[in-house]
Amino acid sequence: MKKQALITGATSGIGRATALRLSADGWDVAATGRRAERLDALRREIEAAGGGCRTLAFDIRDEAACHAALDGLERIDLLVNNAGLAAGFEHLDRGSTADWNAMIDTNVKGLLYVSQIVARKMIAAGGGHIVNIGSIAGTEPYENGAVYCATKHAVHAISQSMRADLLSHGIKVSEVRPGMVETEFSVVRFHGDRTAADNVYRGVEPLTGDDIAEAIAWIAQLPAHMNVNEIVLMPSQQACQYYVHRKS
Ligand code: NDP
Ligand code: 8X3
């Protein structure tokens, strides 16, 4: 029987690339996100290549919706907790509380809801692997990013505690922490302002969703006795949050 992977936020960017990559590596995938038409397109693409894909359209912020979508899944060998967003780029005094709620509810509470549902299944099955998508923002807070950085600090903390909580159940927990990856992330952060989004990557060759998927696929196929606790992946032109070498 093929191994089963559940990937949240697979309608775009890192999640979509991960679904395609894991499928190419022989996994059956369950792909989630709110945009059902994008999930359908992903499923068709995977099936056309001979893979298996189940789609689950729901809002990860809604605990009842998480249960309705996931409770019926029989087996999950790998969970990739990827769904997330940055919303807004403002000093704290000017930030939108609606943006704050969206980030906290998605990046922290949504990740926790899904993790609890899946961890219980993995415990019953005797093991599994959870890969959380953190960020360099999880250890490097920056101006205009207080709430996004706080959510990724939370993912960093949750990953470490979760690893300890689940260790005796044979469940591995890994955290993948990227720097700059060009996806829909910045368009979402700047509420659809493509000029502002493009400016983030000005003069830089950023990472791609495929680059992150490559790392996730490698982590997922390691032998049972070996785990990657965390991995930080950066574009070669980015040393850290505050030092990006841009070419004009
Ligand atoms: P994208 O915007 O391209 O993808 C985000 C995904 O998350 C989409 O599939 C989206 O699906 C899903 N998502 C967002 N909100 C919800 C929700 N409420 N319910 C269900 N799904 C949701 O961005 P990325 O691929 O870049 O982001 C993926 C992860 O990577 C995020 O956790 C992000 O914080 C992290 N990250 C990104 C970096 C970057 O530079 N791009 C760097 C470091 C980390 P839909 O809208 O259909 O619901
Ligand atoms: C996403 C990238 O620059 O906000 O986590 O840390 S950044």
mmCIF file of C-alpha atoms and ligand atoms in Angstrom:
data_model
loop_
_atom_site.group_PDB
_atom_site.id
_atom_site.type_symbol
_atom_site.label_atom_id
_atom_site.label_comp_id
_atom_site.label_asym_id
_atom_site.label_seq_id
_atom_site.Cartn_x
_atom_site.Cartn_y
_atom_site.Cartn_z
ATOM 1 C CA MET A 1 0.000 0.000 0.000
ATOM 2 C CA LYS A 2 1.295 3.459 -0.899
ATOM 3 C CA LYS A 3 2.201 5.815 1.934
ATOM 4 C CA GLN A 4 -0.293 8.589 2.624
ATOM 5 C CA ALA A 5 0.672 12.260 2.922
ATOM 6 C CA LEU A 6 -1.614 15.081 4.029
ATOM 7 C CA ILE A 7 -0.476 18.523 2.883
ATOM 8 C CA THR A 8 -2.261 21.652 4.104
ATOM 9 C CA GLY A 9 -2.276 24.735 1.892
ATOM 10 C CA ALA A 10 -1.693 22.830 -1.343
ATOM 11 C CA THR A 11 -3.507 25.267 -3.656
ATOM 12 C CA SER A 12 -0.377 27.363 -4.157
ATOM 13 C CA GLY A 13 3.340 27.800 -3.583
ATOM 14 C CA ILE A 14 5.209 25.450 -1.281
ATOM 15 C CA GLY A 15 2.221 23.215 -0.549
ATOM 16 C CA ARG A 16 1.321 22.693 -4.191
ATOM 17 C CA ALA A 17 4.950 21.955 -5.112
ATOM 18 C CA THR A 18 5.179 19.514 -2.193
ATOM 19 C CA ALA A 19 2.035 17.665 -3.258
ATOM 20 C CA LEU A 20 3.398 17.250 -6.787
ATOM 21 C CA ARG A 21 6.840 16.220 -5.572
ATOM 22 C CA LEU A 22 5.622 13.683 -3.018
ATOM 23 C CA SER A 23 3.242 12.238 -5.584
ATOM 24 C CA ALA A 24 6.128 11.857 -8.045
ATOM 25 C CA ASP A 25 8.011 10.075 -5.255
ATOM 26 C CA GLY A 26 5.189 7.525 -4.923
ATOM 27 C CA TRP A 27 3.054 8.953 -2.122
ATOM 28 C CA ASP A 28 -0.727 9.159 -2.235
ATOM 29 C CA VAL A 29 -1.546 12.720 -1.290
ATOM 30 C CA ALA A 30 -4.459 14.425 0.420
ATOM 31 C CA ALA A 31 -4.352 18.114 -0.481
ATOM 32 C CA THR A 32 -6.133 20.856 1.439
ATOM 33 C CA GLY A 33 -6.897 24.551 0.976
ATOM 34 C CA ARG A 34 -9.932 26.797 0.647
ATOM 35 C CA ARG A 35 -9.901 27.160 -3.160
ATOM 36 C CA ALA A 36 -11.672 24.016 -4.347
ATOM 37 C CA GLU A 37 -11.136 24.719 -8.052
ATOM 38 C CA ARG A 38 -7.370 24.853 -7.512
ATOM 39 C CA LEU A 39 -7.474 21.600 -5.581
ATOM 40 C CA ASP A 40 -9.404 19.998 -8.445
ATOM 41 C CA ALA A 41 -6.765 21.191 -10.938
ATOM 42 C CA LEU A 42 -4.011 19.757 -8.714
ATOM 43 C CA ARG A 43 -5.838 16.442 -8.449
ATOM 44 C CA ARG A 44 -6.238 16.246 -12.231
ATOM 45 C CA GLU A 45 -2.534 16.999 -12.726
ATOM 46 C CA ILE A 46 -1.486 14.312 -10.253
ATOM 47 C CA GLU A 47 -3.907 11.740 -11.674
ATOM 48 C CA ALA A 48 -2.755 12.470 -15.231
ATOM 49 C CA ALA A 49 0.750 11.560 -14.088
ATOM 50 C CA GLY A 50 -0.532 8.297 -12.594
ATOM 51 C CA GLY A 51 -0.661 9.402 -8.955
ATOM 52 C CA GLY A 52 -3.378 9.355 -6.332
ATOM 53 C CA CYS A 53 -4.813 12.577 -4.895
ATOM 54 C CA ARG A 54 -7.709 13.299 -2.566
ATOM 55 C CA THR A 55 -8.834 16.888 -2.127
ATOM 56 C CA LEU A 56 -10.263 18.441 1.033
ATOM 57 C CA ALA A 57 -11.512 22.016 0.727
ATOM 58 C CA PHE A 58 -11.939 23.730 4.077
ATOM 59 C CA ASP A 59 -10.829 26.730 6.107
ATOM 60 C CA ILE A 60 -8.167 25.635 8.577
ATOM 61 C CA ARG A 61 -9.248 28.387 11.000
ATOM 62 C CA ASP A 62 -12.545 26.574 11.579
ATOM 63 C CA GLU A 63 -11.997 23.760 14.105
ATOM 64 C CA ALA A 64 -15.284 22.028 13.250
ATOM 65 C CA ALA A 65 -14.419 22.168 9.540
ATOM 66 C CA CYS A 66 -11.017 20.594 10.267
ATOM 67 C CA HIS A 67 -12.753 17.710 12.038
ATOM 68 C CA ALA A 68 -15.386 17.323 9.313
ATOM 69 C CA ALA A 69 -12.687 17.110 6.636
ATOM 70 C CA LEU A 70 -10.062 15.037 8.434
ATOM 71 C CA ASP A 71 -11.784 12.748 10.938
ATOM 72 C CA GLY A 72 -12.682 10.260 8.203
ATOM 73 C CA LEU A 73 -9.141 9.823 6.875
ATOM 74 C CA GLU A 74 -8.039 6.287 7.649
ATOM 75 C CA ARG A 75 -4.283 6.636 7.609
ATOM 76 C CA ILE A 76 -1.788 9.470 7.436
ATOM 77 C CA ASP A 77 1.903 8.622 7.417
ATOM 78 C CA LEU A 78 3.120 12.167 6.792
ATOM 79 C CA LEU A 79 1.531 15.510 7.645
ATOM 80 C CA VAL A 80 2.987 18.657 6.113
ATOM 81 C CA ASN A 81 1.641 21.608 8.128
ATOM 82 C CA ASN A 82 2.142 24.248 5.461
ATOM 83 C CA ALA A 83 -1.021 26.393 5.246
ATOM 84 C CA GLY A 84 -0.240 29.895 6.398
ATOM 85 C CA LEU A 85 0.035 33.531 5.512
ATOM 86 C CA ALA A 86 1.402 36.935 6.319
ATOM 87 C CA ALA A 87 -1.230 39.671 6.155
ATOM 88 C CA GLY A 88 -0.043 43.264 6.202
ATOM 89 C CA PHE A 89 3.350 44.887 6.695
ATOM 90 C CA GLU A 90 2.902 47.707 9.203
ATOM 91 C CA HIS A 91 4.176 49.093 12.448
ATOM 92 C CA LEU A 92 2.182 47.769 15.385
ATOM 93 C CA ASP A 93 0.298 51.044 15.940
ATOM 94 C CA ARG A 94 -1.020 50.963 12.347
ATOM 95 C CA GLY A 95 -1.648 47.232 11.974
ATOM 96 C CA SER A 96 -5.069 45.789 11.180
ATOM 97 C CA THR A 97 -6.475 43.589 13.922
ATOM 98 C CA ALA A 98 -8.339 41.626 11.225
ATOM 99 C CA ASP A 99 -4.937 40.805 9.685
ATOM 100 C CA TRP A 100 -3.584 39.816 13.094
ATOM 101 C CA ASN A 101 -6.517 37.491 13.703
ATOM 102 C CA ALA A 102 -6.135 35.884 10.262
ATOM 103 C CA MET A 103 -2.451 35.132 10.892
ATOM 104 C CA ILE A 104 -2.854 33.867 14.443
ATOM 105 C CA ASP A 105 -5.942 31.797 13.601
ATOM 106 C CA THR A 106 -4.333 30.233 10.514
ATOM 107 C CA ASN A 107 -0.633 29.893 11.317
ATOM 108 C CA VAL A 108 -1.006 28.898 14.964
ATOM 109 C CA LYS A 109 -4.514 27.708 15.807
ATOM 110 C CA GLY A 110 -5.162 26.024 12.441
ATOM 111 C CA LEU A 111 -1.844 24.208 12.627
ATOM 112 C CA LEU A 112 -2.718 23.041 16.152
ATOM 113 C CA TYR A 113 -6.208 21.830 15.191
ATOM 114 C CA VAL A 114 -4.869 19.753 12.287
ATOM 115 C CA SER A 115 -1.912 18.478 14.289
ATOM 116 C CA GLN A 116 -4.104 17.217 17.116
ATOM 117 C CA ILE A 117 -6.471 15.374 14.776
ATOM 118 C CA VAL A 118 -3.609 13.784 12.853
ATOM 119 C CA ALA A 119 -1.409 13.057 15.890
ATOM 120 C CA ARG A 120 -4.235 11.016 17.433
ATOM 121 C CA LYS A 121 -4.465 8.959 14.248
ATOM 122 C CA MET A 122 -0.701 8.489 14.115
ATOM 123 C CA ILE A 123 -0.600 7.414 17.767
ATOM 124 C CA ALA A 124 -3.303 4.821 17.056
ATOM 125 C CA ALA A 125 -1.339 3.627 14.006
ATOM 126 C CA GLY A 126 1.935 3.394 15.953
ATOM 127 C CA GLY A 127 3.901 6.184 14.250
ATOM 128 C CA GLY A 128 4.191 8.851 11.623
ATOM 129 C CA HIS A 129 5.971 12.052 10.667
ATOM 130 C CA ILE A 130 4.892 15.685 10.969
ATOM 131 C CA VAL A 131 6.725 18.412 9.038
ATOM 132 C CA ASN A 132 5.922 21.960 10.130
ATOM 133 C CA ILE A 133 6.707 24.860 7.811
ATOM 134 C CA GLY A 134 8.220 27.510 10.030
ATOM 135 C CA SER A 135 10.327 30.418 8.812
ATOM 136 C CA ILE A 136 13.458 32.358 9.548
ATOM 137 C CA ALA A 137 10.868 34.757 11.001
ATOM 138 C CA GLY A 138 10.504 32.131 13.743
ATOM 139 C CA THR A 139 13.802 33.252 15.259
ATOM 140 C CA GLU A 140 14.481 36.602 13.535
ATOM 141 C CA PRO A 141 11.727 39.137 14.205
ATOM 142 C CA TYR A 142 11.708 42.217 11.974
ATOM 143 C CA GLU A 143 10.176 45.690 11.732
ATOM 144 C CA ASN A 144 6.612 45.650 10.356
ATOM 145 C CA GLY A 145 6.289 41.932 11.040
ATOM 146 C CA ALA A 146 5.443 41.652 14.745
ATOM 147 C CA VAL A 147 2.424 39.401 14.420
ATOM 148 C CA TYR A 148 3.644 37.265 11.509
ATOM 149 C CA CYS A 149 6.963 36.764 13.312
ATOM 150 C CA ALA A 150 5.100 35.928 16.520
ATOM 151 C CA THR A 151 3.133 33.226 14.710
ATOM 152 C CA LYS A 152 6.318 31.700 13.295
ATOM 153 C CA HIS A 153 7.980 31.897 16.723
ATOM 154 C CA ALA A 154 4.942 29.943 17.886
ATOM 155 C CA VAL A 155 5.449 27.349 15.140
ATOM 156 C CA HIS A 156 9.093 27.053 16.235
ATOM 157 C CA ALA A 157 8.078 26.512 19.872
ATOM 158 C CA ILE A 158 5.226 24.155 19.009
ATOM 159 C CA SER A 159 7.545 22.078 16.809
ATOM 160 C CA GLN A 160 10.001 21.577 19.666
ATOM 161 C CA SER A 161 7.330 20.731 22.256
ATOM 162 C CA MET A 162 5.434 18.526 19.828
ATOM 163 C CA ARG A 163 8.602 16.588 19.071
ATOM 164 C CA ALA A 164 8.946 15.773 22.769
ATOM 165 C CA ASP A 165 5.227 15.050 23.216
ATOM 166 C CA LEU A 166 5.120 12.587 20.328
ATOM 167 C CA LEU A 167 8.547 10.983 20.657
ATOM 168 C CA SER A 168 7.419 7.941 22.628
ATOM 169 C CA HIS A 169 4.702 7.272 20.029
ATOM 170 C CA GLY A 170 7.201 6.862 17.203
ATOM 171 C CA ILE A 171 6.166 10.131 15.561
ATOM 172 C CA LYS A 172 8.946 12.259 14.123
ATOM 173 C CA VAL A 173 8.550 16.044 14.037
ATOM 174 C CA SER A 174 10.624 18.185 11.682
ATOM 175 C CA GLU A 175 10.546 21.930 11.119
ATOM 176 C CA VAL A 176 11.468 23.392 7.741
ATOM 177 C CA ARG A 177 12.359 27.083 8.072
ATOM 178 C CA PRO A 178 12.765 28.923 4.779
ATOM 179 C CA GLY A 179 13.950 32.427 4.021
ATOM 180 C CA MET A 180 12.682 34.151 0.895
ATOM 181 C CA VAL A 181 10.552 31.880 -1.342
ATOM 182 C CA GLU A 182 8.707 33.388 -4.299
ATOM 183 C CA THR A 183 5.127 32.133 -4.129
ATOM 184 C CA GLU A 184 1.827 33.966 -3.653
ATOM 185 C CA PHE A 185 3.032 34.794 -0.125
ATOM 186 C CA SER A 186 3.956 38.435 -0.787
ATOM 187 C CA VAL A 187 0.915 39.147 -2.975
ATOM 188 C CA VAL A 188 -1.215 37.919 -0.057
ATOM 189 C CA ARG A 189 0.848 39.892 2.477
ATOM 190 C CA PHE A 190 0.401 43.131 0.480
ATOM 191 C CA HIS A 191 -3.303 42.465 -0.115
ATOM 192 C CA GLY A 192 -2.929 42.019 -3.874
ATOM 193 C CA ASP A 193 -0.406 44.828 -4.515
ATOM 194 C CA ARG A 194 1.848 43.098 -7.054
ATOM 195 C CA THR A 195 4.319 45.970 -7.265
ATOM 196 C CA ALA A 196 4.972 45.771 -3.528
ATOM 197 C CA ALA A 197 5.175 41.978 -3.769
ATOM 198 C CA ASP A 198 7.635 42.057 -6.691
ATOM 199 C CA ASN A 199 9.799 44.524 -4.799
ATOM 200 C CA VAL A 200 10.434 41.907 -2.101
ATOM 201 C CA TYR A 201 12.354 39.819 -4.651
ATOM 202 C CA ARG A 202 14.024 42.734 -6.477
ATOM 203 C CA GLY A 203 17.572 41.838 -7.521
ATOM 204 C CA VAL A 204 17.420 38.429 -5.852
ATOM 205 C CA GLU A 205 17.002 34.901 -7.103
ATOM 206 C CA PRO A 206 14.647 33.656 -4.401
ATOM 207 C CA LEU A 207 13.935 30.060 -3.500
ATOM 208 C CA THR A 208 10.966 28.400 -5.203
ATOM 209 C CA GLY A 209 8.260 26.119 -3.922
ATOM 210 C CA ASP A 210 10.069 23.284 -5.702
ATOM 211 C CA ASP A 211 13.238 24.001 -3.699
ATOM 212 C CA ILE A 212 11.355 23.621 -0.426
ATOM 213 C CA ALA A 213 9.527 20.547 -1.720
ATOM 214 C CA GLU A 214 12.910 18.992 -2.509
ATOM 215 C CA ALA A 215 13.950 19.344 1.132
ATOM 216 C CA ILE A 216 10.621 18.026 2.432
ATOM 217 C CA ALA A 217 10.816 15.003 0.113
ATOM 218 C CA TRP A 218 14.342 14.271 1.356
ATOM 219 C CA ILE A 219 13.342 14.597 5.004
ATOM 220 C CA ALA A 220 10.304 12.359 4.446
ATOM 221 C CA GLN A 221 12.287 9.462 2.994
ATOM 222 C CA LEU A 222 14.955 9.231 5.688
ATOM 223 C CA PRO A 223 15.175 5.941 7.571
ATOM 224 C CA ALA A 224 13.021 5.550 10.675
ATOM 225 C CA HIS A 225 15.940 5.989 13.077
ATOM 226 C CA MET A 226 16.950 9.349 11.565
ATOM 227 C CA ASN A 227 15.179 12.716 11.906
ATOM 228 C CA VAL A 228 15.828 16.267 10.792
ATOM 229 C CA ASN A 229 14.740 18.345 13.791
ATOM 230 C CA GLU A 230 14.989 21.548 11.828
ATOM 231 C CA ILE A 231 16.465 22.855 8.620
ATOM 232 C CA VAL A 232 16.936 26.477 7.523
ATOM 233 C CA LEU A 233 16.817 27.006 3.755
ATOM 234 C CA MET A 234 17.941 30.305 2.236
ATOM 235 C CA PRO A 235 18.508 31.835 -1.177
ATOM 236 C CA SER A 236 22.257 32.191 -1.688
ATOM 237 C CA GLN A 237 21.800 35.981 -1.789
ATOM 238 C CA GLN A 238 20.151 36.109 1.653
ATOM 239 C CA ALA A 239 22.368 35.733 4.727
ATOM 240 C CA CYS A 240 19.644 36.495 7.245
ATOM 241 C CA GLN A 241 16.416 38.478 7.524
ATOM 242 C CA TYR A 242 18.216 41.828 7.398
ATOM 243 C CA TYR A 243 21.013 41.115 4.931
ATOM 244 C CA VAL A 244 20.020 40.480 1.351
ATOM 245 C CA HIS A 245 22.615 41.102 -1.356
ATOM 246 C CA ARG A 246 20.569 42.517 -4.246
ATOM 247 C CA LYS A 247 21.972 42.783 -7.760
ATOM 248 C CA SER A 248 20.672 45.749 -9.704
HETATM 249 P P1 NDP B 1 1.118 30.821 -0.700
HETATM 250 O O1 NDP B 1 0.314 32.038 -0.436
HETATM 251 O O2 NDP B 1 1.569 30.573 -2.089
HETATM 252 O O3 NDP B 1 0.356 29.524 -0.154
HETATM 253 C C1 NDP B 1 -0.325 29.533 1.081
HETATM 254 C C2 NDP B 1 -1.240 28.324 1.185
HETATM 255 O O4 NDP B 1 -1.884 28.350 2.467
HETATM 256 C C3 NDP B 1 -2.335 28.333 0.132
HETATM 257 O O5 NDP B 1 -2.496 27.032 -0.386
HETATM 258 C C4 NDP B 1 -3.562 28.744 0.909
HETATM 259 O O6 NDP B 1 -4.734 28.123 0.372
HETATM 260 C C5 NDP B 1 -3.273 28.146 2.286
HETATM 261 N N1 NDP B 1 -4.058 28.825 3.303
HETATM 262 C C6 NDP B 1 -3.943 30.107 3.723
HETATM 263 N N2 NDP B 1 -4.926 30.405 4.603
HETATM 264 C C7 NDP B 1 -5.680 29.267 4.738
HETATM 265 C C8 NDP B 1 -6.837 28.938 5.487
HETATM 266 N N3 NDP B 1 -7.441 29.831 6.300
HETATM 267 N N4 NDP B 1 -7.350 27.693 5.377
HETATM 268 C C9 NDP B 1 -6.751 26.782 4.580
HETATM 269 N N5 NDP B 1 -5.649 27.028 3.844
HETATM 270 C C10 NDP B 1 -5.126 28.269 3.914
HETATM 271 O O7 NDP B 1 2.377 30.947 0.276
HETATM 272 P P2 NDP B 1 3.623 29.961 0.575
HETATM 273 O O8 NDP B 1 3.557 28.735 -0.232
HETATM 274 O O9 NDP B 1 4.844 30.774 0.513
HETATM 275 O O10 NDP B 1 3.347 29.669 2.109
HETATM 276 C C11 NDP B 1 3.298 28.353 2.661
HETATM 277 C C12 NDP B 1 3.908 28.390 4.053
HETATM 278 O O11 NDP B 1 5.274 28.737 3.960
HETATM 279 C C13 NDP B 1 3.275 29.400 5.014
HETATM 280 O O12 NDP B 1 3.108 28.794 6.279
HETATM 281 C C14 NDP B 1 4.321 30.519 5.084
HETATM 282 O O13 NDP B 1 4.253 31.217 6.303
HETATM 283 C C15 NDP B 1 5.584 29.706 4.943
HETATM 284 N N6 NDP B 1 6.779 30.441 4.533
HETATM 285 C C16 NDP B 1 6.794 31.114 3.348
HETATM 286 C C17 NDP B 1 7.934 31.797 2.963
HETATM 287 C C18 NDP B 1 7.992 32.603 1.713
HETATM 288 O O14 NDP B 1 8.928 33.449 1.575
HETATM 289 N N7 NDP B 1 7.094 32.410 0.759
HETATM 290 C C19 NDP B 1 9.152 31.756 3.795
HETATM 291 C C20 NDP B 1 9.004 31.035 5.027
HETATM 292 C C21 NDP B 1 7.871 30.382 5.347
HETATM 293 P P3 NDP B 1 -6.148 28.848 0.117
HETATM 294 O O15 NDP B 1 -5.873 30.310 -0.061
HETATM 295 O O16 NDP B 1 -6.682 28.166 -1.098
HETATM 296 O O17 NDP B 1 -6.929 28.538 1.339
HETATM 297 C C1 8X3 B 2 8.311 34.261 5.236
HETATM 298 C C2 8X3 B 2 9.525 35.015 4.845
HETATM 299 O O1 8X3 B 2 10.761 37.206 5.114
HETATM 300 O O2 8X3 B 2 8.662 37.035 6.258
HETATM 301 O O3 8X3 B 2 8.368 33.594 6.421
HETATM 302 O O4 8X3 B 2 10.581 35.800 7.059
HETATM 303 S S1 8X3 B 2 9.886 36.323 5.879
#
